[in-house]
Every structure is written in structure tokens, then in C-alpha cells.
Amino acid sequence: MQSRYFVINDRPQGMPERGLFELHTIELPSLKDGEVRVRNTWLSVDPYMRGRMNGIKTYVEPFELNAPLEGGAIGEVIESRNSRFPEGSKVLHNAGWRDVAQLTGEALDPLPKLEVPEQAYLGVLGMPGMTAWTGLNLIAEMREGDNVLVSAASGAVGSLVVQLAKAKGGTVVGIAGSQEKLDWLESHGIKAISYRDKNAEQLSADLKQACPEGFDVYFENVGDICLEAALTNLRLGARIAICGLIARYNDETPGHGPSNLDMVLIQRAHIQGFIVLDHWSQYPRFLEEVGPQVANGEIDYEETIEDGLERMPDAFLKLFEGSNRGKMLVRL
Amino acid sequence: MQSRYFVINDRPQGMPERGLFELHTIELPSLKDGEVRVRNTWLSVDPYMRGRMNGIKTYVEPFELNAPLEGGAIGEVIESRNSRFPEGSKVLHNAGWRDVAQLTGEALDPLPKLEVPEQAYLGVLGMPGMTAWTGLNLIAEMREGDNVLVSAASGAVGSLVVQLAKAKGGTVVGIAGSQEKLDWLESHGIKAISYRDKNAEQLSADLKQACPEGFDVYFENVGDICLEAALTNLRLGARIAICGLIARYNDETPGHGPSNLDMVLIQRAHIQGFIVLDHWSQYPRFLEEVGPQVANGEIDYEETIEDGLERMPDAFLKLFEGSNRGKMLVRL
């Protein structure tokens, strides 16, 4: 049996070109004891993958050149020499960017059995959802009634942050780009502010109008003017969870940081960067809390879906154009 | 009896001019019940006073124009209608920038009775010392063996931070300017790095050489290239205590922040701004711990002294020229 998989053939500078990605085919070796063969049904593309394309170790190893790329994936076991995962098992694993994966049982998790579409475990109930819940609760330590600001508020992570915050918050404000995204936020009771065509000062003034008393929590996905505007609107003792800084992931030369870091001093603010993998032991707690809310429709989530393995690079690149709403996925 | 005191006659833009400060004289009213008259012997000038000269409330009220300026002071009661503070009492209070202060007992603290020169309570055993101890222990939560980086490392705050850190640390590195300051640091076993004529990249390379494994704690007094270079040299889980950002206190337009805030994410760093007044309930604990070490000479401290009330503005302005070593004081 063959497996088709994507590689990158170079370390990208700036925004990756489509030509960076090559689709390769290999003949899979026969299964060893303990191994399974998985036909992937859903593949995830996530902003953090951009960091792995650089040749530098950060919090994960960089992708190897010309080796299969990795990423979250869901699939079905089609051949098994592992009794834990018989043929027909639905599994979650990290051998994405390919149609068929051959793996040992240690690399697999069984798909949880909530009444949700299976791809939810790559989004609202997977890594992005867990990231939202972790950042808001464990890092920013959101308290009942806190005013919460979220950047990239309609994205895979942000869209869950705003809903979790709204359920126990004071004023919840989301920053997003397109009118469609702003409408989605408003329809969920979130005050929506566009960052488009604004400088930090203008964005800051709009945030002040949306929440004059300022924010206790800022959930940061973007950086750049969003961070600067947020710093100006902190309340005393504010907590900032830095989840991502997507504005700069493709910059060739690093841009400047916010000019108002003195607000951290004035408001005795906490800033903490976090990586969700460090907190993965809490995943069962997250699933127990958020899973039923997703299953019964209390929590809404959006997906942007591309069809076919060939579309993986395009889906990935769209993450940086701000064109997806909610979780970006590829369906095989 | 007359009191001579300094006022500011305008809100300064950028570095204050000497002409901003005016020396006024008033005839003091006769003492009311509960009041005392204090002849000040030592006056403090501190970087945070620059912030109070702007018309904007930050963590303290701004100075009023044409009203007596305020600041730490030590003096002796020369006339008393308060039984807690009889004539001859040595007191600590905040009615500085003047020769004679008339105050109620609530505004006074008795001077602690350690075997140290009285002006130590404005420096190593006063607000700056308490700031050093608080930032290192309560904010950055320094642990035994941590590698510690300190900016403005020979200043009133920094010079205590490096010594406290050295006593329980791994590698302790101090950033300072002049050769004299670097020598003082080296003589106390601190690796001293100059920031002079360097950009962030060069400073960062020097820090890496001084402590290749990176820093667990960064005690920030300066901002600017010091912060950027520090961020590049963080270890996993590093804690940054932001005590001050003196590099920018006189900027008319805010400068840019560090270009490498992604290091906060990559290293899961904490950044926390703090104001020592919030932690003042811990002052007795600080005094109990650090006081004896100062009294017995285990902890060294430096003073830069100007003589005469008239020199107050000059002493204050020198803080921003980087010309003082240790605590800057005016002796009356």
C-alpha cells in the first residue's frame, strides 16, 4: 500500500511559497508487530506549524526537510497488528499531512466518544480548544466577572475563548478582521472590534469605548498593534496569556514590540507565555467540562474546510491571510 | 520659622530643565495638636519621581504644580505637640524636597535602630532596598542556584539585587555603564557587562558569553536594549520582574518595545510589573533579613551625595545621566 505525504524542500523566509511543499509517494513496508495502518479522514493545519518550518529548535523540533510533515490528524485503522486498536478503530494522532499513516500504538489515542462530529477533536475539543481553555483558566486565571479581551477572536482558539469567557465574564471584547467575523462575534454577545486599517492608537480608542473600565484578562493570539492597544487598556493586576503572535510568524526581520510596556509596570500586570503541550495532563478535565457543552450545542464552533490532500498547503497558507473562520481543516 | 521647598512650575516634556524647579519659602504656621516640626537631614531623589512630574495619574498621584514636591526624607523632630515623637526623635517620612517639614504623627515613622548610618533608611534599608528584595524574592521568586541578570546593576536597587542574588545564586550578571561601575560589580563577584555603544544584538551576544545556559531571573530597571538582550537569553520558565524602565522616562514620544517578545512564548516566561508600595507590609521581614547583613558589612552599598537643599534638582537630574553609583542623596 502507498502513502502520499507532504514535505518541505527548504527553510522558508517570510511567507512560504506554494512551491515549498512537495507531495511525495512511498510504498509502505509491511506491518510490524504492534503497528497499525491508519487511513486519515481529517487533517489539521495550525499556525504553530510555521515555527517548525524554520530550522531552529524552539519548543518543538523543527520539521526535517524532505521528510513527512507532521500535524494533528484523525483516521480509521484499516490494518492492525495491535490489539488495542483493531481494524475499524477511530484514532487521533500526529502523523498528519498524509493520507495513510503507519504507526505504533504509542503514537495513537482512541477518539473520545462524545456525540460530536469526529473532526471536533482537531478543533474545539482538540488542541485549539484545549489551548483556549488552558490559557483562559490556568494561565490568565480568569475570575467570575472579569472583563476579557481576545485577539483573533473568531479563530480556532479565540472563538472558544470568547464563549468560555462570556459564560462567566463581565464585558468580553473580541478583535477580528472581516465583517463576517465581526458579525459572528456579535451574534454570540461579544463586542466585536475590527483591527483593519487602524494603528495602535485608533484600535486602543475603540477598545476603550467598548470597555471603558479596562480589561482584567487579555488572551493574545496576534501581537503587533493588538498587543499595544491591549496594554493601554489594562486594569490593575491584569493578566495577559500569550498563546500566539501570528502577526509576526512570517516576518523576515523581526518587527518592533509595543511602545507602552510601561503599562505592565503601572498596572502591575502579569504576562505569561504558554504552550498547551505543557498542560496536556489537564486534557481530561477540559474534555469533561467543555465536551458536553459542545455536544449539546451550548458552545458554537465554526470550521473552514478544504477537500483533498492536495489542498493541505493552501489550507495552511490561508491561516496567515486571515480568511478562515474557526478551525481550518482538510477533509480526505 | 520658615521652610524652604522646591516646586515644579510646569509639566516637563522630555528631560526636565533645571529651570523647571523653583525654590520657595513660606512662614510655617504654629503647630497644632498632634503635629511636629522636622528638620530634614537627608533627602532622597529617585527615578520614579519623574513619572509624578507628568500630569497623569499612574500608580501615584502626579505632583501638583507650585506645591511642595514630595519624596523620602530623614530628619529630626525639633518641635513637637505629639507625644509619640518628642523633640530629638529621628524620623522617616515623605515630605522631602524641603528643609523643614511640618507634619502630623501619622505621616511619620520612627527610624529603626540598627547600627547603620541614618541615611541607609533612604537607600539600602529603605525603599530602594525593599524594592530589590521584593522584586527578587516575591516577584521573580528567585530559587537557590538560579542564574540572575540585573540591569542598572550598580544603582540603588540593582546593587542590592546582585548581592542578594549572588548569596544564593548560580551565575549573576549585571549590566552597567561606566568602567567604575563595572569594576564595583566585578569586585563583588558579579560578571559585569557594559551596555555602552552596543545594540541589542551585541549586548545579547555578550550576555550569552557571560552565561551561556541563560537566565532564570531578569530584574529589569532599564528597558530598551537591555530588555531585548535579556529576552534572547532566557531559560525555560524564566521570570522577569519589571521594577523600572528608566531608559524611557524622559522620552517625549514612546520608543518601540523589544522585537523578540516571541521569546516569552518560546520560553514560557513570566513577566510581572510591580510597585514596591503594594508590598510594604513585608517591610519588617525585609528589615529583619537584610538589616543585620548591612550592619555587619556583609552587604556593601554605595552612595552618591550632594550637599545642600539647593542641589536637589541637580541630584535628581543626575539620575538620568547614569552618573550616580548606588543611592543618590542630598545631605542638608
XYZ file of C-alpha atoms in Angstrom:
664
model
C 0.000 0.000 0.000
C 1.151 3.503 -0.779
C 1.189 6.622 1.361
C 1.184 10.124 -0.099
C 2.653 12.816 2.139
C 3.815 16.404 2.018
C 7.354 17.571 2.688
C 9.015 20.968 2.606
C 12.092 21.193 0.445
C 13.633 24.297 2.031
C 13.546 26.611 5.082
C 11.130 29.405 4.166
C 11.990 33.080 4.599
C 8.901 35.156 5.172
C 5.561 33.897 3.869
C 6.108 30.403 2.433
C 5.557 29.905 -1.304
C 3.250 27.178 -2.552
C 6.293 25.603 -4.260
C 7.892 24.915 -0.892
C 5.535 21.972 -0.437
C 6.028 18.767 -2.413
C 3.753 15.773 -2.485
C 5.716 12.518 -2.331
C 4.629 8.893 -2.524
C 6.151 5.866 -0.826
C 5.356 2.199 -0.701
C 4.647 1.349 2.933
C 6.623 -1.569 4.442
C 4.611 -4.465 5.789
C 3.242 -4.014 9.321
C 5.413 -4.975 12.258
C 4.040 -6.333 15.478
C 2.345 -3.529 17.467
C 1.826 -1.367 14.389
C -1.335 -0.209 12.692
C -2.124 1.396 9.367
C -4.465 4.401 9.567
C -6.398 5.954 6.707
C -6.651 9.615 7.639
C -10.033 11.273 7.307
C -9.268 14.759 8.675
C -6.020 16.710 8.770
C -5.295 19.812 10.800
C -3.367 22.922 9.790
C -2.314 25.219 12.628
C -0.295 28.444 12.874
C 2.341 26.864 15.149
C 3.461 24.728 12.184
C 5.059 27.810 10.670
C 7.571 27.873 13.519
C 8.552 24.263 12.876
C 9.398 25.145 9.275
C 12.293 27.312 10.441
C 15.429 25.335 11.105
C 15.596 26.468 14.726
C 14.519 24.474 17.751
C 12.002 26.438 19.791
C 9.583 24.496 21.949
C 9.325 21.705 19.397
C 11.852 20.249 16.995
C 11.851 21.796 13.549
C 10.379 19.814 10.663
C 13.012 17.832 8.820
C 13.477 18.812 5.193
C 12.100 16.264 2.707
C 10.644 14.109 5.496
C 6.871 13.744 6.009
C 5.450 16.831 7.750
C 3.553 16.265 10.976
C 0.359 17.590 12.496
C -2.905 16.626 14.136
C -4.937 14.043 12.248
C -7.944 11.763 12.652
C -8.315 8.493 10.898
C -9.566 4.931 10.919
C -7.446 1.849 11.453
C -7.536 -0.191 8.228
C -4.986 -2.838 9.135
C -3.777 -3.747 12.606
C -1.158 -5.753 14.413
C -2.061 -4.070 17.724
C -4.854 -5.476 19.864
C -5.626 -2.090 21.452
C -6.529 -0.663 18.051
C -8.376 -3.272 15.953
C -9.432 -2.591 12.390
C -12.203 -0.006 12.328
C -10.934 1.921 15.403
C -11.199 5.710 15.166
C -7.935 7.299 16.287
C -6.284 10.648 16.882
C -2.574 11.078 16.175
C 0.103 13.466 14.987
C 1.048 11.903 11.639
C -0.896 14.387 9.532
C -0.038 15.902 6.144
C -0.545 12.432 4.549
C -3.319 10.097 3.511
C -2.144 6.840 5.110
C -0.036 6.681 8.265
C 1.757 3.668 9.628
C 2.289 3.950 13.381
C 2.863 2.063 16.607
C 0.119 2.035 19.205
C 2.010 4.522 21.406
C 1.508 7.201 18.766
C -2.295 6.819 18.826
C -5.112 7.936 21.056
C -8.582 6.469 20.742
C -11.121 9.080 19.678
C -13.289 10.081 22.673
C -16.904 9.021 22.334
C -18.933 12.213 22.694
C -21.838 12.933 20.341
C -19.853 15.344 18.177
C -18.538 15.148 14.601
C -15.160 13.431 14.670
C -13.246 16.443 13.336
C -14.223 18.356 16.503
C -11.268 16.578 18.143
C -8.925 18.548 15.916
C -10.632 21.829 16.792
C -12.971 22.852 19.572
C -12.345 19.629 21.532
C -8.750 19.173 20.429
C -5.554 21.124 20.651
C -7.032 24.535 19.787
C -9.918 24.126 22.230
C -7.602 22.875 24.958
C -5.374 25.879 24.246
C -8.300 28.254 24.739
C -9.399 26.648 27.995
C -5.844 26.386 29.362
C -4.915 29.965 28.546
C -8.072 31.433 29.984
C -8.312 29.315 33.135
C -4.838 28.079 34.040
C -2.643 30.899 32.677
C -4.739 34.078 32.829
C -6.667 32.672 35.815
C -9.891 34.293 34.703
C -12.249 35.052 37.573
C -16.024 35.435 37.582
C -16.926 38.858 36.232
C -13.546 39.678 34.693
C -13.507 41.817 31.578
C -11.781 39.814 28.876
C -10.171 40.862 25.608
C -9.279 38.329 22.906
C -7.370 38.860 19.657
C -8.050 36.695 16.586
C -11.333 36.210 18.391
C -13.088 34.247 15.679
C -10.198 31.846 15.087
C -9.943 28.243 16.174
C -8.686 29.217 19.615
C -10.221 32.672 20.040
C -13.755 31.586 19.178
C -13.772 29.232 22.147
C -12.032 31.723 24.452
C -14.740 34.344 23.893
C -17.537 31.869 24.563
C -15.940 30.447 27.716
C -15.235 33.988 28.904
C -18.741 35.190 28.101
C -20.246 32.385 30.188
C -18.635 33.747 33.362
C -17.411 37.164 32.418
C -18.169 40.811 32.531
C -17.561 42.571 29.250
C -15.991 40.337 26.602
C -14.431 42.054 23.596
C -13.065 40.287 20.523
C -10.716 41.724 17.926
C -11.133 40.373 14.405
C -10.806 41.416 10.772
C -13.631 40.820 8.305
C -17.267 41.900 8.710
C -18.299 38.254 8.617
C -16.126 37.521 11.641
C -17.349 40.590 13.486
C -20.941 39.526 12.830
C -20.273 36.053 14.178
C -18.849 37.555 17.368
C -21.742 39.998 17.823
C -24.247 37.172 17.320
C -22.670 35.470 20.361
C -22.923 38.543 22.563
C -19.291 39.520 22.162
C -18.392 43.146 21.497
C -16.525 42.945 18.199
C -13.799 45.390 17.183
C -12.043 45.384 13.840
C -8.309 45.983 13.675
C -8.366 46.644 9.926
C -6.804 49.883 8.668
C -6.092 51.055 12.214
C -2.946 51.966 14.059
C -2.455 51.020 17.696
C -3.836 54.347 18.902
C -7.069 54.019 16.948
C -7.544 50.410 17.972
C -6.859 51.404 21.560
C -9.517 54.136 21.421
C -12.053 51.635 20.086
C -11.245 49.174 22.854
C -11.649 51.920 25.423
C -15.075 52.739 24.047
C -16.106 49.075 24.095
C -14.916 48.575 27.685
C -14.155 51.882 29.421
C -13.114 50.300 32.711
C -10.412 48.215 31.019
C -9.550 44.531 30.869
C -8.616 42.083 33.603
C -7.573 39.453 31.095
C -6.062 39.652 27.631
C -5.796 36.459 25.594
C -3.149 37.171 22.965
C -3.028 35.342 19.645
C -1.725 38.088 17.396
C 0.783 40.594 18.812
C 1.595 43.810 16.974
C -0.984 46.616 17.314
C -3.351 44.290 19.162
C -0.842 43.927 21.996
C -0.055 47.626 22.104
C -3.743 48.588 22.191
C -4.433 45.963 24.845
C -1.621 47.210 27.095
C -3.150 50.691 27.061
C -6.442 49.246 28.258
C -5.339 47.058 31.152
C -6.864 47.202 34.600
C -4.804 46.976 37.736
C -3.441 43.452 38.179
C -4.349 42.381 34.650
C -3.164 39.019 33.347
C -2.043 38.517 29.765
C -1.799 34.981 28.414
C 0.407 34.899 25.332
C -0.795 31.994 23.257
C 0.498 33.125 19.886
C 1.848 36.081 17.963
C 0.691 35.214 14.470
C 1.175 38.757 13.151
C 4.898 38.108 13.027
C 5.252 34.408 12.175
C 6.170 35.189 8.581
C 8.298 38.284 9.184
C 11.767 38.032 7.737
C 13.159 40.631 10.082
C 11.567 40.949 13.492
C 9.332 43.992 13.912
C 9.336 46.219 16.950
C 7.432 45.397 20.097
C 4.844 47.582 21.792
C 5.960 51.076 22.768
C 3.970 51.050 26.000
C 5.465 48.269 28.101
C 5.436 50.774 30.967
C 1.763 49.828 31.338
C 2.946 46.462 32.668
C 4.586 48.370 35.496
C 1.842 50.895 36.065
C -0.883 48.242 36.192
C 1.293 45.585 37.875
C 0.364 43.277 35.036
C 1.386 39.653 34.583
C 2.382 38.407 31.165
C 2.842 34.724 30.645
C 3.696 32.797 27.543
C 2.394 29.253 27.421
C 2.494 26.163 25.233
C -0.504 23.907 25.561
C 1.562 20.703 25.442
C 2.989 21.591 28.861
C -0.517 21.313 30.281
C -1.757 18.249 28.437
C -2.282 16.308 31.665
C -5.330 18.536 32.136
C -6.923 17.402 28.855
C -9.388 15.001 30.519
C -10.584 17.821 32.790
C -11.048 20.072 29.764
C -12.934 17.384 27.866
C -15.196 16.672 30.804
C -16.039 20.351 31.193
C -16.260 21.554 27.597
C -17.176 18.313 25.770
C -20.827 18.174 26.902
C -21.287 21.881 26.132
C -20.151 21.281 22.578
C -22.272 18.136 22.253
C -25.456 19.890 23.410
C -24.859 22.959 21.276
C -24.195 25.429 24.105
C -20.820 26.130 22.571
C -20.775 27.027 18.930
C -17.842 26.444 16.652
C -17.036 27.108 13.060
C -14.947 25.204 10.575
C -13.365 26.168 7.294
C -12.890 23.021 5.246
C -10.774 22.259 2.204
C -11.199 18.962 0.401
C -8.397 16.636 -0.641
C -4.845 16.021 0.471
C -3.551 18.233 -2.358
C -5.144 21.250 -0.652
C -3.078 20.959 2.558
C -0.509 23.635 1.659
C -3.263 26.016 0.520
C -5.223 25.479 3.713
C -2.098 26.107 5.749
C -1.231 29.316 3.887
C -4.782 30.634 4.284
C -4.226 30.737 8.061
C -1.985 33.757 7.532
C -4.366 35.537 5.191
C -6.982 35.729 7.921
C -9.501 34.140 5.580
C -10.566 31.188 7.708
C -13.246 31.338 10.342
C -12.910 28.927 13.227
C -10.861 25.798 12.714
C -9.134 25.256 9.379
C -9.329 21.610 8.299
C -8.674 19.393 5.333
C -11.085 16.523 4.669
C -9.811 13.467 2.840
C 10.002 79.519 61.444
C 10.465 79.311 57.707
C 10.509 76.313 55.393
C 12.244 76.322 52.031
C 10.904 73.848 49.482
C 11.092 73.014 45.813
C 8.184 73.094 43.392
C 7.891 72.444 39.672
C 6.284 75.231 37.703
C 5.272 73.189 34.645
C 4.780 69.671 33.279
C 8.093 68.717 31.681
C 8.338 67.264 28.171
C 11.364 65.042 27.809
C 14.335 65.609 30.072
C 13.399 68.300 32.629
C 15.308 71.596 32.517
C 16.930 72.947 35.652
C 14.601 75.989 35.398
C 11.581 73.769 35.976
C 12.458 73.696 39.666
C 11.869 76.737 41.859
C 12.873 77.186 45.469
C 10.096 78.841 47.505
C 9.978 79.943 51.109
C 6.989 80.053 53.452
C 6.463 81.017 57.043
C 5.229 77.890 58.853
C 2.008 78.234 60.871
C 2.221 77.475 64.558
C 1.999 73.789 65.490
C -1.423 72.247 66.025
C -2.071 69.468 68.488
C -0.570 66.175 67.178
C 1.834 67.937 64.856
C 5.610 68.037 64.840
C 8.219 70.111 63.073
C 11.064 68.130 61.492
C 14.425 69.472 60.371
C 15.385 67.251 57.468
C 18.919 65.898 57.404
C 18.787 63.658 54.310
C 16.624 63.889 51.208
C 16.112 61.206 48.576
C 15.903 61.585 44.822
C 14.531 58.599 42.922
C 13.745 57.835 39.265
C 10.022 57.232 39.967
C 9.674 60.960 40.759
C 9.949 61.676 37.036
C 6.628 59.935 36.490
C 4.927 62.105 39.106
C 6.025 65.225 37.227
C 3.764 64.302 34.311
C 0.200 65.402 34.832
C -1.134 61.872 34.528
C -2.122 59.605 37.371
C -0.271 56.322 37.145
C 0.259 54.384 40.340
C 0.691 57.544 42.379
C -0.907 60.952 42.075
C 1.071 63.423 39.985
C 2.922 66.209 41.772
C 0.853 69.374 41.997
C 2.321 72.351 40.181
C 3.733 75.025 42.502
C 3.115 72.898 45.613
C 5.975 71.403 47.647
C 7.389 68.322 45.912
C 7.444 65.094 47.899
C 9.886 62.279 48.426
C 11.645 60.193 51.029
C 13.362 62.144 53.801
C 15.010 61.653 57.164
C 15.029 64.268 59.847
C 14.944 65.146 63.497
C 11.956 66.449 65.406
C 12.782 69.989 66.551
C 9.410 70.944 67.976
C 6.602 68.591 68.979
C 2.986 68.566 70.004
C 2.845 64.779 69.580
C 3.838 62.519 72.481
C 4.865 59.658 70.133
C 7.554 61.855 68.587
C 9.180 64.054 71.245
C 11.831 66.615 70.355
C 15.015 64.850 69.270
C 13.232 61.866 67.670
C 14.758 60.627 64.434
C 12.033 60.102 61.848
C 11.436 58.867 58.327
C 8.735 60.492 56.189
C 7.739 61.507 52.676
C 7.884 65.317 52.960
C 11.209 65.647 51.181
C 12.425 68.355 48.768
C 12.431 70.839 51.705
C 14.484 71.745 54.748
C 11.807 71.883 57.421
C 8.602 69.832 57.307
C 5.536 70.271 59.469
C 3.562 67.049 59.761
C 1.091 65.086 61.845
C 2.296 61.941 63.611
C 0.533 59.709 61.048
C 2.934 60.913 58.376
C 5.997 59.797 60.365
C 7.789 56.546 61.049
C 10.391 56.261 63.779
C 13.824 55.462 62.366
C 14.690 51.792 63.042
C 17.565 51.328 65.473
C 20.132 49.241 63.615
C 23.824 50.130 63.757
C 23.844 51.811 60.353
C 24.213 55.418 59.209
C 20.774 57.017 59.251
C 20.684 57.695 55.503
C 20.769 53.932 54.901
C 16.989 54.044 55.519
C 16.598 56.023 52.310
C 18.715 53.539 50.361
C 19.807 50.003 51.047
C 17.433 49.636 54.017
C 14.712 51.889 52.630
C 12.535 51.984 49.579
C 15.235 51.045 47.043
C 16.492 48.144 49.163
C 12.972 46.924 49.826
C 12.347 47.148 46.065
C 15.375 44.957 45.350
C 14.384 42.333 47.916
C 10.711 42.319 46.885
C 11.406 42.045 43.168
C 13.922 39.265 43.552
C 12.102 37.189 46.161
C 8.393 37.910 45.922
C 8.007 38.772 42.225
C 10.726 36.839 40.377
C 10.631 34.131 43.062
C 14.339 33.516 42.788
C 15.342 29.990 43.758
C 18.645 28.674 45.025
C 21.082 28.348 42.129
C 19.143 30.447 39.636
C 21.120 32.417 37.095
C 20.187 36.064 37.558
C 20.560 39.069 35.260
C 20.168 42.635 36.555
C 20.117 45.888 34.578
C 21.307 49.149 36.140
C 23.164 46.714 38.361
C 25.193 49.280 40.294
C 22.246 51.556 41.037
C 20.419 51.980 44.333
C 18.177 48.994 43.613
C 20.396 46.909 41.330
C 23.422 46.941 43.633
C 21.414 45.166 46.315
C 19.742 42.793 43.859
C 23.094 41.498 42.612
C 24.396 40.934 46.143
C 21.236 39.168 47.333
C 21.259 37.060 44.160
C 24.942 36.245 44.480
C 24.419 34.947 48.006
C 22.143 32.160 46.783
C 22.595 32.149 43.049
C 24.345 30.496 40.207
C 25.800 32.937 37.719
C 24.894 36.568 38.457
C 25.397 39.083 35.656
C 24.994 42.841 35.982
C 24.583 45.339 33.159
C 26.019 48.807 33.819
C 27.642 51.723 32.001
C 30.902 53.216 33.232
C 34.128 51.362 33.937
C 33.898 52.414 37.584
C 30.523 50.698 37.901
C 31.740 47.583 36.115
C 34.736 47.428 38.469
C 32.493 47.701 41.514
C 30.395 44.807 40.225
C 33.421 42.624 39.426
C 34.854 43.310 42.879
C 31.693 41.744 44.315
C 31.921 38.603 42.205
C 29.334 39.739 39.678
C 30.003 39.292 35.966
C 29.773 42.847 34.665
C 28.670 43.699 31.121
C 28.625 47.211 29.677
C 25.706 48.293 27.504
C 27.596 51.334 26.180
C 27.830 51.757 22.396
C 26.084 48.457 21.794
C 22.914 47.479 20.023
C 20.636 44.772 21.387
C 22.305 42.099 19.307
C 25.789 42.917 20.583
C 24.627 43.155 24.177
C 22.811 39.861 23.756
C 25.979 38.170 22.455
C 27.926 39.451 25.474
C 25.270 38.160 27.858
C 25.375 34.779 26.147
C 29.113 34.634 26.625
C 28.812 35.579 30.306
C 26.121 32.972 30.965
C 25.770 30.501 28.088
C 22.984 28.499 29.714
C 20.747 31.580 30.025
C 18.923 33.314 32.862
C 16.197 32.078 35.168
C 15.562 35.560 36.521
C 15.829 39.000 34.974
C 15.475 42.035 37.237
C 14.592 44.909 34.925
C 15.343 48.525 35.803
C 16.063 49.929 32.366
C 14.110 48.561 29.379
C 15.219 49.275 25.821
C 18.149 47.164 24.533
C 18.633 45.629 27.980
C 15.177 44.058 27.808
C 15.644 42.878 24.243
C 19.023 41.307 25.003
C 17.637 39.692 28.153
C 14.684 38.151 26.308
C 17.095 36.457 23.895
C 18.918 34.887 26.847
C 16.053 33.466 28.880
C 15.887 29.911 30.113
C 12.728 27.871 30.075
C 10.273 29.191 32.670
C 12.219 32.390 33.291
C 10.718 35.121 35.459
C 11.153 38.800 34.678
C 10.406 41.334 37.408
C 9.846 44.762 35.878
C 10.832 47.250 38.519
C 11.535 50.215 36.285
C 12.146 51.260 32.705
C 14.359 54.292 33.242
C 15.642 54.319 29.628
C 12.339 55.832 28.577
C 11.226 58.027 31.475
C 12.226 61.197 29.656
C 11.148 60.202 26.147
C 8.749 62.667 24.591
C 7.378 60.100 22.200
C 7.386 56.492 23.314
C 10.055 54.338 21.668
C 9.464 50.871 20.355
C 9.478 47.805 22.546
C 11.613 44.704 22.093
C 11.346 42.929 18.750
C 11.619 39.475 20.295
C 8.584 39.106 22.529
C 8.144 35.690 20.942
C 10.810 34.549 23.428
C 8.168 34.950 26.150
C 6.155 32.304 24.360
C 9.025 30.033 23.418
C 10.448 30.013 26.953
C 7.047 30.159 28.715
C 8.340 33.196 30.554
C 6.535 35.240 33.200
C 6.792 38.984 33.142
C 5.438 40.912 36.085
C 5.437 44.594 36.760
C 5.483 45.582 40.424
C 5.364 48.640 42.636
C 7.051 48.228 45.976
C 4.339 50.126 47.867
C 1.941 47.247 47.184
C 4.219 45.005 49.232
C 5.074 47.352 52.075
C 3.515 45.051 54.677
C 6.603 42.869 54.128
C 8.994 45.675 55.137
C 9.613 44.304 58.656
C 10.530 40.918 57.170
C 12.940 42.611 54.759
C 14.491 44.667 57.541
C 14.904 41.634 59.766
C 16.636 39.715 56.972
C 18.747 42.374 55.289
C 19.276 44.864 58.137
C 21.827 42.781 60.067
C 23.726 41.970 56.859
C 24.093 45.677 56.164
C 25.023 46.437 59.769
C 27.765 43.788 59.848
C 29.152 44.751 56.435
C 28.162 41.579 54.590
C 26.208 43.724 52.191
C 28.020 46.612 50.640
C 26.315 49.741 49.413
C 27.397 52.918 47.723
C 26.096 56.445 47.992
C 26.469 59.462 45.769
C 25.947 62.551 47.892
C 25.207 66.165 47.008
C 25.294 68.808 49.730
C 22.655 71.444 50.363
C 18.959 71.790 49.586
C 19.774 73.909 46.507
C 21.362 70.826 44.887
C 18.148 68.744 44.936
C 17.204 69.372 41.280
C 20.769 68.661 40.138
C 20.897 65.443 42.122
C 17.576 64.395 40.633
C 18.647 65.153 37.063
C 21.886 63.204 37.518
C 19.840 60.030 37.967
C 19.123 60.097 34.238
C 22.717 60.757 33.220
C 23.813 57.465 34.737
C 26.455 59.306 36.758
C 25.485 58.160 40.242
C 26.674 54.967 41.801
C 24.422 53.404 44.396
C 21.907 55.622 46.146
C 21.706 59.301 45.181
C 21.177 61.505 48.234
C 21.183 65.124 49.284
C 22.602 65.966 52.698
C 21.337 69.106 54.466
